[in-house]
Amino acid sequence: MAVIKEHRNISIPASALLKRFLLHASLLILFVLTIAFSILLMRRSSLLDDARMRSRIQVDYLSELVDSYFNSIHADLHFLPELNELLRYKSLPNDEDRRDIESEFYEFCMSKGVYDQIRYLDAEGQEVIRINHNDGQCRVIPENELQDKHDRYYFMEALSLKEGEIYISPLDLNKEHGQIELPRKPMIRFSAPVMNRDGVLTGVLILNYKAEDFLRELETLSRSHPGKYGMVNEQGYWLYNDNPDEEWGFMYPDNPDAASLEHRAPELWAGIQRGDAEQFIHENILYTTRKISPMNLSLSIRGRPHWIIVNQVACHEIGASAGQLWLPLLIILLLSLIPVIPVSWFLAQTLEQRKRYKDALAHSAGHDALTNLPNRTLLKARASLVEAEARRYHFAYALLFVDLDGFKSINDNHGHDEGDLVLQETARRLKSSVRGSDTVSRTGGDEFVILLHRIHRKEDVAVVARTILDALAKPIPIGGAEARVGASIGIAVSRGEDPVPLDELMTRADNAMYQVKRSGKNNFAFMDL
């Protein structure tokens, strides 16, 4: 594995340095992106707030404009009852009376200019008088061109009206001879019953109001202001839309593009229906709505319709689309890599080196510098843990005091450097002779202490001691020669029912080791407690 060399003899593995670098780089990039994303979200929110305010102002303006159109009809609706009085006392078969009525109708048509037709139908629905308005001129329709309108809904609705009441139709397209008139004429019809002196229905007065004027305002706003404007009726059909193919769906039942929003876009329709003055985002489009019902007049009105003005502003048009956040974020990410990479590398080196220094310091406090074995301090700490476990779980453990035989002559004959190599090899052989859960420590020059964790029989300890002696008996190559050492091993065993502290165990094992020294060395002996 590659190793990065650092000063002060501390080496850092490349994998550890890379891991820390990636961690700090990721955290710094995440921090930068979090800040940038928050700023971009605030920016998007600000753009949406501005768009909401502008859309609300425009929709409110349009609503007031539509109201103003219909407020002008207020006085005209009062004309219907007055005309009713005129018809009540006139005899239409009488040519003079008929001319008077036609003249009144004609003057009314010319003065207003907003009514496509002014009609009087008899009680059976046959047109009796009709004035048409085309190209700025009014024309009295001859009797032979008058039509039967008994099956028209606006006539049938008027038959049930009481005297003084007025019916206002929905906004739809005008039909002539059962066919939609072309070019299309959006109409709203005002109907009022005509009663004779005895209060018996004799006919119906109908005004056809031309609605294209205020619909044209929607088109004007769509061209001069952000977004698109439209208007839907109560059933969710577009009365005006930026796409003419989607308009007047209820008049063209065979056109799937003009189906009701309730069926084509139920979620959108639910948002539009939610209430007056609603604003919401659907499929990355900001919708602003306003319900208008401009027939709040001081007359007895039936069939009062309402419509909903809809403004649509695509979020990407104002730079507030969610997708438009990613490009700035990507640019910020790429730009942030310029300072993040060197800063992260510096932090990784500094912090990893500090960690290594700290770990090395902690390691050196508990380990022998030459053999890297636990020292007396760490041995005591581990012995305390073993003693506590033995006291709780009632198991035995043992301590072996190992003192090398013939080590002094190696130092004298080959020097201390070679002696250090012998000690390092001895430490390796001692560790390989015991279990991983056991502790091999160096407590002095050529003295080693081994703590055997959880033993079952005294004979098991003797096997370990014999294994150690066999391992140390093998020659150790040094400087082109071979060194041989033996060992005197003293053993003390702590019983599970009454654990013994480390100091007492070491004293016992030390005494047993000296017994071996006096009896010929290179052996082991137990010191029973």
Coordinates of C-alpha atoms in Angstrom, one line a residue:
M1 CA 0.0 0.0 0.0
A2 CA 1.3 3.4 -0.9
V3 CA 2.4 5.6 2.0
I4 CA 2.5 9.4 2.0
K5 CA 5.6 10.5 4.0
E6 CA 5.3 13.4 6.4
H7 CA 7.8 15.2 8.5
R8 CA 8.5 14.2 12.2
N9 CA 8.7 10.5 11.1
I10 CA 4.9 10.3 10.9
S11 CA 3.6 8.4 7.8
I12 CA 0.1 8.6 6.6
P13 CA -1.4 5.8 4.4
A14 CA -2.6 7.2 1.1
S15 CA -6.0 5.5 1.5
A16 CA -6.6 7.2 4.9
L17 CA -5.5 10.6 3.5
L18 CA -7.8 10.2 0.4
K19 CA -10.7 9.1 2.5
R20 CA -10.4 12.2 4.8
F21 CA -9.9 14.4 1.7
L22 CA -13.1 13.1 0.1
L23 CA -14.9 13.6 3.4
H24 CA -13.9 17.2 3.8
A25 CA -14.3 18.0 0.1
S26 CA -17.8 16.5 0.2
L27 CA -18.7 18.5 3.4
L28 CA -17.4 21.8 1.9
I29 CA -19.2 21.2 -1.4
L30 CA -22.4 20.3 0.4
F31 CA -22.1 23.5 2.5
V32 CA -21.5 25.6 -0.6
L33 CA -24.4 24.0 -2.4
T34 CA -26.7 24.3 0.6
I35 CA -26.0 28.0 0.8
A36 CA -26.3 28.4 -3.0
F37 CA -29.5 26.3 -3.1
S38 CA -31.0 28.4 -0.3
I39 CA -30.2 31.6 -2.1
L40 CA -31.6 30.3 -5.4
L41 CA -34.8 29.1 -3.6
M42 CA -35.1 32.6 -2.1
R43 CA -34.6 34.1 -5.6
R44 CA -37.2 31.7 -7.1
S45 CA -39.6 32.6 -4.3
S46 CA -39.1 36.3 -4.9
L47 CA -39.7 35.9 -8.6
L48 CA -42.8 33.9 -7.9
D49 CA -44.0 36.5 -5.4
D50 CA -43.5 39.2 -8.0
A51 CA -45.3 37.2 -10.7
R52 CA -48.2 36.5 -8.3
M53 CA -48.5 40.2 -7.5
R54 CA -48.5 41.2 -11.2
S55 CA -50.9 38.4 -12.2
R56 CA -53.2 39.3 -9.3
I57 CA -53.2 43.0 -10.4
Q58 CA -53.9 42.1 -14.0
V59 CA -56.7 39.6 -13.2
D60 CA -58.3 42.1 -10.8
Y61 CA -58.1 44.8 -13.5
L62 CA -59.7 42.5 -16.0
S63 CA -62.4 41.5 -13.6
E64 CA -63.2 45.2 -13.0
L65 CA -63.2 45.8 -16.7
V66 CA -65.7 43.0 -17.3
D67 CA -67.8 44.4 -14.5
S68 CA -67.7 47.8 -16.2
Y69 CA -69.0 46.3 -19.5
F70 CA -72.0 44.8 -17.7
N71 CA -72.6 47.8 -15.5
S72 CA -73.4 49.6 -18.7
I73 CA -76.2 47.1 -19.4
H74 CA -77.9 48.0 -16.1
A75 CA -79.9 50.8 -17.5
D76 CA -80.7 48.7 -20.6
L77 CA -82.3 46.1 -18.5
H78 CA -84.6 48.7 -17.1
F79 CA -85.6 49.4 -20.7
L80 CA -87.1 45.9 -21.0
P81 CA -89.9 46.5 -18.5
E82 CA -90.6 49.9 -20.1
L83 CA -90.8 48.2 -23.5
N84 CA -93.0 45.6 -21.9
E85 CA -95.5 48.4 -21.1
L86 CA -95.3 49.6 -24.7
L87 CA -96.1 46.2 -26.0
R88 CA -98.9 45.7 -23.5
Y89 CA -100.9 48.5 -25.1
K90 CA -99.9 48.2 -28.7
S91 CA -101.4 45.9 -31.3
L92 CA -98.7 44.4 -33.5
P93 CA -101.1 43.5 -36.3
N94 CA -101.7 47.2 -36.5
D95 CA -99.1 48.6 -39.0
E96 CA -98.8 51.9 -37.2
D97 CA -98.3 50.3 -33.8
R98 CA -95.8 47.8 -35.3
R99 CA -93.8 50.6 -36.9
D100 CA -93.7 52.4 -33.5
I101 CA -92.3 49.3 -31.9
E102 CA -89.8 48.6 -34.6
S103 CA -88.7 52.3 -34.4
E104 CA -88.2 52.0 -30.7
F105 CA -86.2 48.8 -31.2
Y106 CA -84.1 50.4 -34.0
E107 CA -83.3 53.5 -32.0
F108 CA -82.3 51.4 -29.1
C109 CA -80.1 49.2 -31.3
M110 CA -78.3 52.2 -32.9
S111 CA -77.8 54.1 -29.6
K112 CA -76.2 51.1 -27.9
G113 CA -74.3 49.3 -30.5
V114 CA -73.5 46.3 -28.2
Y115 CA -76.5 44.2 -29.1
D116 CA -76.4 41.8 -32.0
Q117 CA -80.1 41.4 -32.0
I118 CA -83.2 42.9 -30.3
R119 CA -86.2 40.6 -30.6
Y120 CA -89.8 40.1 -29.6
L121 CA -91.1 36.6 -29.7
D122 CA -94.8 35.6 -29.3
A123 CA -95.9 33.1 -26.7
E124 CA -95.2 30.2 -29.1
G125 CA -91.6 31.2 -29.8
Q126 CA -92.1 32.8 -33.2
E127 CA -90.1 35.9 -33.9
V128 CA -92.5 38.9 -34.3
I129 CA -90.0 41.7 -34.4
R130 CA -86.2 41.5 -34.9
I131 CA -83.5 44.1 -35.3
N132 CA -80.1 42.9 -36.4
H133 CA -76.8 44.9 -35.8
N134 CA -74.0 44.3 -38.3
D135 CA -71.0 46.4 -39.3
G136 CA -72.2 49.3 -37.3
Q137 CA -75.7 49.4 -38.8
C138 CA -79.0 48.2 -37.5
R139 CA -81.6 46.6 -39.8
V140 CA -85.2 45.7 -39.3
I141 CA -85.7 42.1 -40.4
P142 CA -88.7 41.5 -42.8
E143 CA -91.5 39.2 -41.6
N144 CA -90.5 36.5 -44.2
E145 CA -87.1 36.2 -42.6
L146 CA -88.2 35.8 -39.0
Q147 CA -87.6 32.4 -37.4
D148 CA -89.2 30.1 -35.0
K149 CA -87.2 30.0 -31.7
H150 CA -89.6 28.0 -29.6
D151 CA -86.9 25.3 -28.9
R152 CA -84.2 27.7 -27.7
Y153 CA -83.4 27.4 -24.0
Y154 CA -83.4 31.2 -23.5
F155 CA -87.0 31.3 -24.7
M156 CA -88.2 28.4 -22.6
E157 CA -86.5 29.8 -19.5
A158 CA -88.3 33.1 -20.0
L159 CA -91.7 31.4 -20.2
S160 CA -91.5 30.6 -16.4
L161 CA -90.5 34.2 -15.4
K162 CA -92.8 36.4 -13.4
E163 CA -93.6 39.9 -14.6
G164 CA -90.6 42.2 -13.9
E165 CA -88.1 39.3 -13.8
I166 CA -85.2 38.9 -16.2
Y167 CA -83.4 35.8 -17.3
I168 CA -79.6 36.0 -18.1
S169 CA -78.3 33.2 -20.3
P170 CA -74.8 31.5 -20.1
L171 CA -72.2 32.8 -22.5
D172 CA -72.3 30.7 -25.7
L173 CA -72.2 31.1 -29.5
N174 CA -75.1 32.4 -31.6
K175 CA -76.9 30.0 -33.8
E176 CA -78.9 30.8 -37.0
H177 CA -81.1 28.1 -38.6
G178 CA -79.8 25.6 -36.1
Q179 CA -76.1 26.1 -37.1
I180 CA -73.4 28.0 -35.3
E181 CA -73.0 31.3 -37.0
L182 CA -69.7 32.0 -38.6
P183 CA -67.6 34.0 -37.9
R184 CA -68.4 32.9 -34.3
K185 CA -70.4 35.4 -32.2
P186 CA -70.2 34.9 -28.4
M187 CA -73.5 36.0 -27.0
I188 CA -75.3 36.6 -23.7
R189 CA -79.0 36.8 -23.9
F190 CA -81.3 38.8 -21.7
S191 CA -84.9 37.7 -21.7
A192 CA -88.0 39.2 -20.1
P193 CA -91.7 38.1 -20.3
V194 CA -94.3 40.4 -21.9
M195 CA -97.7 40.4 -20.2
N196 CA -101.0 41.8 -21.4
R197 CA -103.3 43.9 -19.3
D198 CA -104.7 40.9 -17.6
G199 CA -101.2 39.6 -16.7
V200 CA -101.3 36.8 -19.3
L201 CA -98.0 36.0 -21.1
T202 CA -98.2 37.2 -24.7
G203 CA -94.5 37.0 -25.6
V204 CA -90.8 37.4 -24.7
L205 CA -88.4 40.2 -25.2
I206 CA -84.8 39.1 -25.9
L207 CA -81.5 41.2 -26.1
N208 CA -78.5 39.4 -27.6
Y209 CA -75.4 41.0 -26.0
K210 CA -72.2 40.8 -28.1
A211 CA -69.6 39.4 -25.7
E212 CA -66.6 39.5 -28.0
D213 CA -65.6 43.0 -26.7
F214 CA -64.6 41.9 -23.3
L215 CA -63.2 38.6 -24.6
R216 CA -61.0 40.7 -26.9
E217 CA -59.5 42.3 -23.8
L218 CA -58.3 38.8 -22.7
E219 CA -56.5 38.5 -26.0
T220 CA -55.0 42.0 -25.7
L221 CA -53.7 41.2 -22.2
S222 CA -52.2 38.0 -23.4
R223 CA -50.2 39.9 -26.0
S224 CA -49.1 42.7 -23.8
H225 CA -48.5 41.1 -20.4
P226 CA -46.6 38.0 -19.1
G227 CA -48.4 34.7 -19.5
K228 CA -51.7 33.8 -21.0
Y229 CA -55.2 34.8 -20.1
G230 CA -58.3 32.7 -20.5
M231 CA -61.8 32.3 -19.2
V232 CA -63.8 29.2 -18.4
N233 CA -67.5 28.7 -17.6
E234 CA -69.0 26.9 -14.6
Q235 CA -68.6 23.5 -16.3
G236 CA -64.9 23.9 -17.0
Y237 CA -65.1 24.7 -20.7
W238 CA -62.8 27.4 -22.2
L239 CA -64.7 30.4 -23.4
Y240 CA -61.5 32.1 -24.3
N241 CA -58.1 30.3 -24.7
D242 CA -54.8 31.1 -26.3
N243 CA -55.5 28.0 -28.5
P244 CA -58.9 28.6 -30.3
D245 CA -59.3 24.8 -30.8
E246 CA -59.9 24.4 -27.1
E247 CA -62.7 27.0 -27.0
W248 CA -66.5 26.4 -26.8
G249 CA -66.2 22.7 -26.2
F250 CA -69.8 22.4 -25.1
M251 CA -70.8 23.8 -28.5
Y252 CA -68.6 21.3 -30.4
P253 CA -69.2 17.9 -28.6
D254 CA -67.3 16.0 -31.2
N255 CA -64.0 18.0 -30.7
P256 CA -61.9 16.1 -28.1
D257 CA -59.5 19.1 -27.8
A258 CA -62.3 21.2 -26.4
A259 CA -63.5 18.8 -23.7
S260 CA -64.2 20.1 -20.2
L261 CA -61.2 20.6 -17.9
E262 CA -63.1 18.4 -15.5
H263 CA -62.3 15.5 -17.8
R264 CA -59.1 16.6 -19.5
A265 CA -57.3 18.0 -16.5
P266 CA -59.2 17.2 -13.2
E267 CA -56.3 18.3 -10.9
L268 CA -56.1 21.6 -12.7
W269 CA -59.9 22.0 -12.6
A270 CA -59.9 21.3 -8.9
G271 CA -57.4 24.1 -8.3
I272 CA -59.4 26.5 -10.5
Q273 CA -62.6 25.6 -8.7
R274 CA -61.1 25.9 -5.2
G275 CA -62.3 29.4 -4.7
D276 CA -62.1 33.0 -5.7
A277 CA -58.8 34.8 -6.0
E278 CA -56.8 31.5 -6.0
Q279 CA -53.1 31.2 -6.9
F280 CA -51.4 27.8 -7.3
I281 CA -48.7 26.1 -9.3
H282 CA -49.6 23.1 -11.5
E283 CA -47.2 21.4 -13.8
N284 CA -44.7 24.2 -13.4
I285 CA -47.2 26.9 -14.3
L286 CA -48.5 29.6 -12.0
Y287 CA -52.2 29.9 -12.2
T288 CA -54.1 33.0 -10.9
T289 CA -57.9 32.9 -11.0
R290 CA -60.8 35.2 -10.3
K291 CA -64.4 34.3 -10.3
I292 CA -66.6 37.0 -11.9
S293 CA -70.4 37.3 -11.7
P294 CA -71.2 40.7 -13.0
M295 CA -74.9 40.4 -12.8
N296 CA -75.3 41.8 -9.3
L297 CA -77.9 44.3 -10.3
S298 CA -81.0 45.7 -8.6
L299 CA -83.3 43.7 -10.8
S300 CA -85.0 40.4 -10.2
I301 CA -82.7 38.2 -12.1
R302 CA -82.7 34.4 -12.7
G303 CA -80.0 32.2 -14.3
R304 CA -77.2 34.5 -13.2
P305 CA -74.1 32.9 -14.6
H306 CA -70.5 33.2 -13.4
W307 CA -67.1 32.7 -15.1
I308 CA -63.6 32.3 -14.0
I309 CA -60.8 34.4 -15.4
V310 CA -57.5 32.4 -15.5
N311 CA -54.0 33.7 -15.9
Q312 CA -51.2 31.2 -16.7
V313 CA -47.6 32.1 -16.3
A314 CA -45.0 29.4 -17.1
C315 CA -42.4 29.4 -14.4
H316 CA -39.6 29.2 -16.9
E317 CA -40.7 32.4 -18.5
I318 CA -39.9 34.3 -15.3
G319 CA -36.8 32.3 -14.4
A320 CA -38.6 30.5 -11.6
S321 CA -38.8 27.0 -13.0
A322 CA -37.5 24.3 -10.7
G323 CA -35.4 23.0 -13.5
Q324 CA -33.7 26.4 -13.9
L325 CA -32.1 25.9 -10.5
W326 CA -29.9 23.1 -11.6
L327 CA -27.8 25.0 -14.2
P328 CA -26.7 27.7 -11.6
L329 CA -26.1 25.0 -9.1
L330 CA -23.9 23.1 -11.5
I331 CA -21.9 26.2 -12.3
I332 CA -21.5 27.0 -8.6
L333 CA -20.4 23.4 -8.0
L334 CA -17.8 23.6 -10.7
L335 CA -16.5 27.0 -9.5
S336 CA -16.5 25.8 -5.9
L337 CA -14.1 23.0 -6.8
I338 CA -11.3 25.5 -7.4
P339 CA -11.0 26.5 -3.7
V340 CA -12.5 23.4 -2.3
I341 CA -9.9 20.9 -3.6
P342 CA -6.8 22.6 -2.2
V343 CA -8.5 23.6 1.1
S344 CA -9.8 20.0 1.5
W345 CA -6.4 18.5 0.8
F346 CA -4.7 20.9 3.3
L347 CA -7.4 20.0 5.9
A348 CA -7.0 16.3 5.2
Q349 CA -3.3 16.4 5.7
T350 CA -3.4 18.6 8.8
L351 CA -6.1 16.7 10.6
E352 CA -4.9 13.2 9.6
Q353 CA -1.4 14.1 10.7
R354 CA -2.8 15.4 14.0
K355 CA -4.8 12.2 14.4
R356 CA -1.7 10.2 13.7
Y357 CA 0.3 12.2 16.2
K358 CA -2.4 11.7 18.8
D359 CA -2.7 8.0 18.1
A360 CA 1.1 7.6 18.2
L361 CA 1.2 9.4 21.5
A362 CA -1.5 7.3 23.0
H363 CA 0.1 4.1 21.6
S364 CA 3.6 5.0 23.0
A365 CA 2.1 5.7 26.4
G366 CA 1.0 2.0 26.6
H367 CA 3.6 0.2 24.5
D368 CA 7.2 -0.6 24.5
A369 CA 9.1 1.5 21.8
L370 CA 11.4 -1.3 20.8
T371 CA 9.1 -4.3 20.5
N372 CA 5.7 -2.5 20.2
L373 CA 4.4 -4.8 23.0
P374 CA 2.2 -3.5 25.8
N375 CA 4.3 -1.9 28.6
R376 CA 3.7 -2.2 32.3
T377 CA 1.0 0.5 32.3
L378 CA -1.1 -1.1 29.6
L379 CA -0.5 -4.6 31.3
K380 CA -1.9 -3.3 34.5
A381 CA -5.0 -1.8 32.7
R382 CA -5.7 -5.1 31.0
A383 CA -5.1 -7.1 34.2
S384 CA -7.6 -5.0 36.0
L385 CA -10.2 -5.8 33.3
V386 CA -9.4 -9.5 33.5
E387 CA -9.6 -9.5 37.3
A388 CA -13.0 -7.8 37.2
E389 CA -14.3 -10.3 34.7
A390 CA -12.9 -13.2 36.6
R391 CA -14.5 -12.0 39.8
R392 CA -17.9 -11.8 38.0
Y393 CA -17.8 -14.9 35.9
H394 CA -15.5 -17.1 38.2
F395 CA -12.8 -18.1 35.7
A396 CA -9.1 -18.6 36.3
Y397 CA -6.2 -16.8 34.7
A398 CA -2.4 -17.0 34.8
L399 CA 0.6 -14.8 34.7
L400 CA 3.9 -15.9 33.2
F401 CA 7.1 -14.0 34.1
V402 CA 9.7 -14.7 31.3
D403 CA 13.3 -13.7 31.7
L404 CA 15.7 -14.5 28.9
D405 CA 18.8 -16.7 29.5
G406 CA 22.1 -15.7 27.9
F407 CA 20.9 -12.4 26.6
K408 CA 23.7 -10.4 28.3
S409 CA 26.4 -12.2 26.3
I410 CA 24.6 -11.3 23.1
N411 CA 24.9 -7.6 23.9
D412 CA 28.5 -8.0 25.0
N413 CA 29.6 -10.0 21.9
H414 CA 27.4 -8.5 19.2
G415 CA 26.5 -5.1 20.4
H416 CA 23.2 -3.5 21.5
D417 CA 21.8 -3.1 18.0
E418 CA 22.0 -6.8 17.5
G419 CA 20.6 -7.3 21.0
D420 CA 17.6 -5.2 20.0
L421 CA 17.0 -7.4 17.0
V422 CA 17.0 -10.4 19.3
L423 CA 14.4 -8.7 21.6
Q424 CA 12.2 -7.9 18.7
E425 CA 12.3 -11.5 17.4
T426 CA 11.7 -12.8 20.9
A427 CA 8.6 -10.6 21.2
R428 CA 7.3 -11.9 17.8
R429 CA 7.8 -15.6 18.9
L430 CA 6.2 -15.0 22.3
K431 CA 3.1 -13.5 20.6
S432 CA 2.8 -16.4 18.2
S433 CA 2.9 -18.8 21.1
V434 CA -0.2 -17.5 22.8
R435 CA -3.8 -16.7 21.9
G436 CA -4.9 -13.4 20.4
S437 CA -6.9 -12.7 23.6
D438 CA -3.8 -13.1 25.8
T439 CA -1.4 -10.2 26.5
V440 CA 2.3 -10.3 25.9
S441 CA 4.1 -7.3 27.5
R442 CA 7.7 -6.2 28.0
T443 CA 8.3 -4.9 31.5
G444 CA 12.1 -4.5 31.5
G445 CA 15.3 -5.1 29.5
D446 CA 14.9 -8.8 28.8
E447 CA 11.9 -9.4 31.0
F448 CA 8.5 -10.2 29.5
V449 CA 5.2 -10.8 31.3
I450 CA 2.4 -12.8 29.7
L451 CA -1.2 -12.6 30.9
L452 CA -3.3 -15.7 30.0
H453 CA -7.0 -15.0 29.9
R454 CA -9.5 -17.7 30.9
I455 CA -7.7 -20.9 31.6
H456 CA -9.4 -24.2 32.5
R457 CA -6.5 -26.3 33.9
K458 CA -3.1 -25.8 35.3
E459 CA -1.8 -28.2 32.7
D460 CA -2.9 -25.8 29.9
V461 CA -0.6 -23.2 31.3
A462 CA 2.3 -25.7 31.3
V463 CA 1.6 -26.4 27.6
V464 CA 1.9 -22.7 26.8
A465 CA 5.2 -22.4 28.8
R466 CA 6.6 -25.5 26.9
T467 CA 5.6 -23.9 23.6
I468 CA 7.4 -20.7 24.5
L469 CA 10.6 -22.5 25.5
D470 CA 10.5 -24.5 22.2
A471 CA 10.0 -21.3 20.2
L472 CA 12.8 -19.4 21.9
A473 CA 15.2 -22.4 21.6
K474 CA 15.5 -21.9 17.8
P475 CA 18.5 -19.9 16.7
I476 CA 18.1 -16.2 15.8
P477 CA 20.1 -14.9 12.8
I478 CA 22.0 -11.7 13.6
G479 CA 24.7 -10.1 11.5
G480 CA 25.7 -13.2 9.6
A481 CA 25.8 -15.3 12.8
E482 CA 23.3 -17.0 15.0
A483 CA 22.2 -16.2 18.5
R484 CA 20.6 -18.5 20.9
V485 CA 18.7 -17.6 24.0
G486 CA 16.6 -19.6 26.5
A487 CA 14.1 -18.5 29.1
S488 CA 13.3 -19.0 32.7
I489 CA 9.6 -18.8 33.3
G490 CA 7.8 -18.3 36.5
I491 CA 4.0 -19.0 36.6
A492 CA 1.3 -17.8 39.0
V493 CA -2.3 -18.8 38.6
S494 CA -5.3 -16.9 40.0
R495 CA -8.3 -19.1 40.9
G496 CA -11.7 -18.1 39.6
E497 CA -13.4 -18.0 43.0
D498 CA -10.9 -15.6 44.5
P499 CA -9.1 -13.4 41.8
V500 CA -5.6 -12.1 42.8
P501 CA -4.4 -8.6 42.0
L502 CA -1.7 -8.2 39.4
D503 CA 1.1 -7.0 41.8
E504 CA 0.7 -10.1 43.9
L505 CA 0.7 -12.4 40.8
M506 CA 3.8 -10.7 39.5
T507 CA 5.6 -11.2 42.8
R508 CA 4.7 -14.9 42.9
A509 CA 5.6 -15.4 39.3
D510 CA 8.9 -13.5 39.8
N511 CA 9.8 -15.8 42.7
A512 CA 9.0 -18.9 40.6
M513 CA 11.2 -17.5 37.8
Y514 CA 14.2 -17.2 40.2
Q515 CA 13.6 -20.7 41.4
V516 CA 14.1 -21.8 37.7
K517 CA 17.2 -19.6 37.4
R518 CA 18.7 -21.3 40.5
S519 CA 17.8 -24.8 39.3
G520 CA 19.5 -24.6 35.9
K521 CA 17.5 -22.2 33.8
N522 CA 15.5 -22.8 30.5
N523 CA 12.5 -24.2 32.2
F524 CA 9.4 -23.2 34.0
A525 CA 7.9 -23.5 37.5
F526 CA 4.6 -22.7 39.2
M527 CA 4.2 -20.7 42.4
D528 CA 1.0 -21.9 43.9
L529 CA -1.1 -19.3 45.8

